[in-house]
CSV table of C-alpha atoms in Angstrom, one decimal:
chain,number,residue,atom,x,y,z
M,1,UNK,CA,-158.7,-126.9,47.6
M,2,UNK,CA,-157.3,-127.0,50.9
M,3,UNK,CA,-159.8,-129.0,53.4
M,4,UNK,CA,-157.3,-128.7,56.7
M,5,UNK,CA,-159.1,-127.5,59.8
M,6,UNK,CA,-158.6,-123.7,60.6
M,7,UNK,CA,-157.1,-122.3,63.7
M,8,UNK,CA,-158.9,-123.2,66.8
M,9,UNK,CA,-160.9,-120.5,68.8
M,10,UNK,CA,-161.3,-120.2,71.9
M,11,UNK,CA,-164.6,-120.9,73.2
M,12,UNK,CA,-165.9,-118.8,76.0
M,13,UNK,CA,-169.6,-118.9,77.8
M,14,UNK,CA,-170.7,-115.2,79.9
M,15,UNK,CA,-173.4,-115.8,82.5
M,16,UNK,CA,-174.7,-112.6,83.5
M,17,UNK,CA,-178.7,-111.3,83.9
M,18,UNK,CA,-177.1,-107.4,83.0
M,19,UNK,CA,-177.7,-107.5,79.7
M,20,UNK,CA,-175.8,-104.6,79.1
M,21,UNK,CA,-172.9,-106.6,80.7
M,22,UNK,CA,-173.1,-109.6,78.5
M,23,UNK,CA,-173.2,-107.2,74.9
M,24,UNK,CA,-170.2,-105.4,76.8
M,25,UNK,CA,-168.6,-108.5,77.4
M,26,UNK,CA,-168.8,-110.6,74.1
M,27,UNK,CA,-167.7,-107.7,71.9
M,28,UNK,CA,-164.7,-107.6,74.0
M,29,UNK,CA,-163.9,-111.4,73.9
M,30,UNK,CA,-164.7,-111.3,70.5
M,31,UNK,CA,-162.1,-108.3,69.9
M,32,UNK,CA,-159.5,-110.7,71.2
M,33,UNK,CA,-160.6,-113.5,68.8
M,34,UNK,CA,-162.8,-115.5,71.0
M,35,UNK,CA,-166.0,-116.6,70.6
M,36,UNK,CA,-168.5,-115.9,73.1
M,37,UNK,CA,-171.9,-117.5,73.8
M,38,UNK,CA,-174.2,-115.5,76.5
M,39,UNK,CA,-176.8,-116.5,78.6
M,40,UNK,CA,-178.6,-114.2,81.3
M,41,UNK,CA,-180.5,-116.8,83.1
M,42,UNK,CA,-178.3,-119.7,85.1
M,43,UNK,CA,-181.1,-122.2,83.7
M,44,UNK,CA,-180.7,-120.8,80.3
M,45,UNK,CA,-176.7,-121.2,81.2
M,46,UNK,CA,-176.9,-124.9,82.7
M,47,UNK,CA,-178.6,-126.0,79.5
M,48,UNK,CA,-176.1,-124.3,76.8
M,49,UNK,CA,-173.4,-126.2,79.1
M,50,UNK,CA,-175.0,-129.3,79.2
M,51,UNK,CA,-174.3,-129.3,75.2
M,52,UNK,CA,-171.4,-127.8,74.4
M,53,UNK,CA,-167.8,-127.6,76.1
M,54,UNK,CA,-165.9,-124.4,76.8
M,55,UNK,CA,-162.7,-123.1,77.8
M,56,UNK,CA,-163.6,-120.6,80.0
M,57,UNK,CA,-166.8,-119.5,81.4
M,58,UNK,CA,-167.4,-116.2,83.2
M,59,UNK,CA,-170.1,-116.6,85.9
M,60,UNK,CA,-172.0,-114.0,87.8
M,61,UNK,CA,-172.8,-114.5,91.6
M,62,UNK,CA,-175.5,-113.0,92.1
M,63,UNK,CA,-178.5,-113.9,89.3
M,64,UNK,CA,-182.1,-114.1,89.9
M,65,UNK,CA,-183.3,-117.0,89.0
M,66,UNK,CA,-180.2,-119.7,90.5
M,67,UNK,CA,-177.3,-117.5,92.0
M,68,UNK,CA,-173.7,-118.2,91.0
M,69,UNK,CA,-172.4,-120.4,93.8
M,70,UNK,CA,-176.0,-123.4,93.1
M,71,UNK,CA,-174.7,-123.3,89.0
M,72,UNK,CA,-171.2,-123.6,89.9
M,73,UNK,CA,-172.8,-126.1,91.7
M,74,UNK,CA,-174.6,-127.8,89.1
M,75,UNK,CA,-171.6,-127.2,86.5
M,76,UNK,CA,-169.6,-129.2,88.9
M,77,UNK,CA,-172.4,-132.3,88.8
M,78,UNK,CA,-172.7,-132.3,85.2
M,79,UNK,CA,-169.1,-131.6,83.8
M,80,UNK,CA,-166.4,-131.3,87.0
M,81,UNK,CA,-163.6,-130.7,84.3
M,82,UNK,CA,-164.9,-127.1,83.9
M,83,UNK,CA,-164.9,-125.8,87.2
M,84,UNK,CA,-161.1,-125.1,86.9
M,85,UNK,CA,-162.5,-122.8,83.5
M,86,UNK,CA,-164.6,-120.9,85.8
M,87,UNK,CA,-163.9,-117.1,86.2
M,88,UNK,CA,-166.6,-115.3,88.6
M,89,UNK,CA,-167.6,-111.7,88.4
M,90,UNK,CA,-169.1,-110.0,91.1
M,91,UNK,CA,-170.2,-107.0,92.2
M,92,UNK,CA,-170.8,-108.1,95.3
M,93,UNK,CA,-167.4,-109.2,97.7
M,94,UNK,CA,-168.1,-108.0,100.8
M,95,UNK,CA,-171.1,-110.8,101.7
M,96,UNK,CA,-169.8,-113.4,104.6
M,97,UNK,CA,-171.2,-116.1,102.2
M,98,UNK,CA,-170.1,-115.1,99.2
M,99,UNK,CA,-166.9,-114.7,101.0
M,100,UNK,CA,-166.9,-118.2,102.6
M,101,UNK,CA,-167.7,-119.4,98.6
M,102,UNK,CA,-164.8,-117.5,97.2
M,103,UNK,CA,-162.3,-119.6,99.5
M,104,UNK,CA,-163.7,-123.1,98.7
M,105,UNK,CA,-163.8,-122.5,94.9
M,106,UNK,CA,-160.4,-120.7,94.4
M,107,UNK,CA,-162.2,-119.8,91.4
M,108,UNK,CA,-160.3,-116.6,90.1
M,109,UNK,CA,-162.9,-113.3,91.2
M,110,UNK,CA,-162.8,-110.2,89.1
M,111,UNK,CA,-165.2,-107.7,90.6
M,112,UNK,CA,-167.2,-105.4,88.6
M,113,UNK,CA,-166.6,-103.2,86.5
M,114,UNK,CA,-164.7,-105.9,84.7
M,115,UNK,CA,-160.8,-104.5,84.2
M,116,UNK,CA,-160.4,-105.7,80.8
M,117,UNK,CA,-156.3,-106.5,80.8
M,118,UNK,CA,-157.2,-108.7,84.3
M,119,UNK,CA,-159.7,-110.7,82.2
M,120,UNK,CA,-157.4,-111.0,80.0
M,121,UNK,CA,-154.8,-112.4,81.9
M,122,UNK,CA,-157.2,-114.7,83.6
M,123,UNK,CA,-158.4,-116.4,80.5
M,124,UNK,CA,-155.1,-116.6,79.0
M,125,UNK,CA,-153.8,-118.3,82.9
M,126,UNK,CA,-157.0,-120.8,82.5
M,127,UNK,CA,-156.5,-121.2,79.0
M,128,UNK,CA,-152.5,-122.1,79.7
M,129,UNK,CA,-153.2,-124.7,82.5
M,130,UNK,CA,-155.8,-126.9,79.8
């Protein structure tokens, strides 16, 4: 019986209240071999985080409850490490705060809808420079 540890996965959190967007999103990951947790509130996402450790997480700006820029935020208080593992997506880049966020972060931005050999490359660029 062979008790060695398997191949790692990737590990991959989607923050996004479009529900639609999140199914979308870890079918795809999960096409490529990742695994993909989801959560569609940033509350719901601050808490997964505050447990478990990821190697990229894909983060909405604009959510109901806490928008993207206060959980990057927050994600930057409880584990700094993972704010280099942060990919936003975004509808929205034409705001002068969003904007003004964009620059400060350099968090790579993929606007919606999501280009799928962009993401792609992003996560394989993040996953790279761990």
């Amino acid at each position: 019986m062979n008790n060695l540890p398997g191949p790692v996965k990737i590990k991959g959190l989607v923050v996004d209240d479009e529900k639609i967007i999140l199914i979308y999103l870890k079918r795809l990951l999960s096409t490529w071999g990742y695994v993909a947790d989801t959560a569609n509130t940033s509350q719901e996402a601050i808490e997964i985080i505050k447990k478990r450790d990821y190697d990229f997480i894909m983060l909405d700006i604009r959510m109901p409850d806490i928008n993207g820029e206060q959980l990057y935020n927050m994600i930057a208080e409880v584990k700094p490490y993972l704010v280099n593992r942060i990919i936003i997506i975004t509808g929205d880049i034409s705001n002068k705060s969003t904007a003004s966020f964009f620059k400060e972060t350099k968090a790579p931005i993929l606007t919606k809808p999501i280009d799928s050999g962009k993401l792609k490359d992003t996560i394989d660029k993040i996953i790279s420079n761990q």
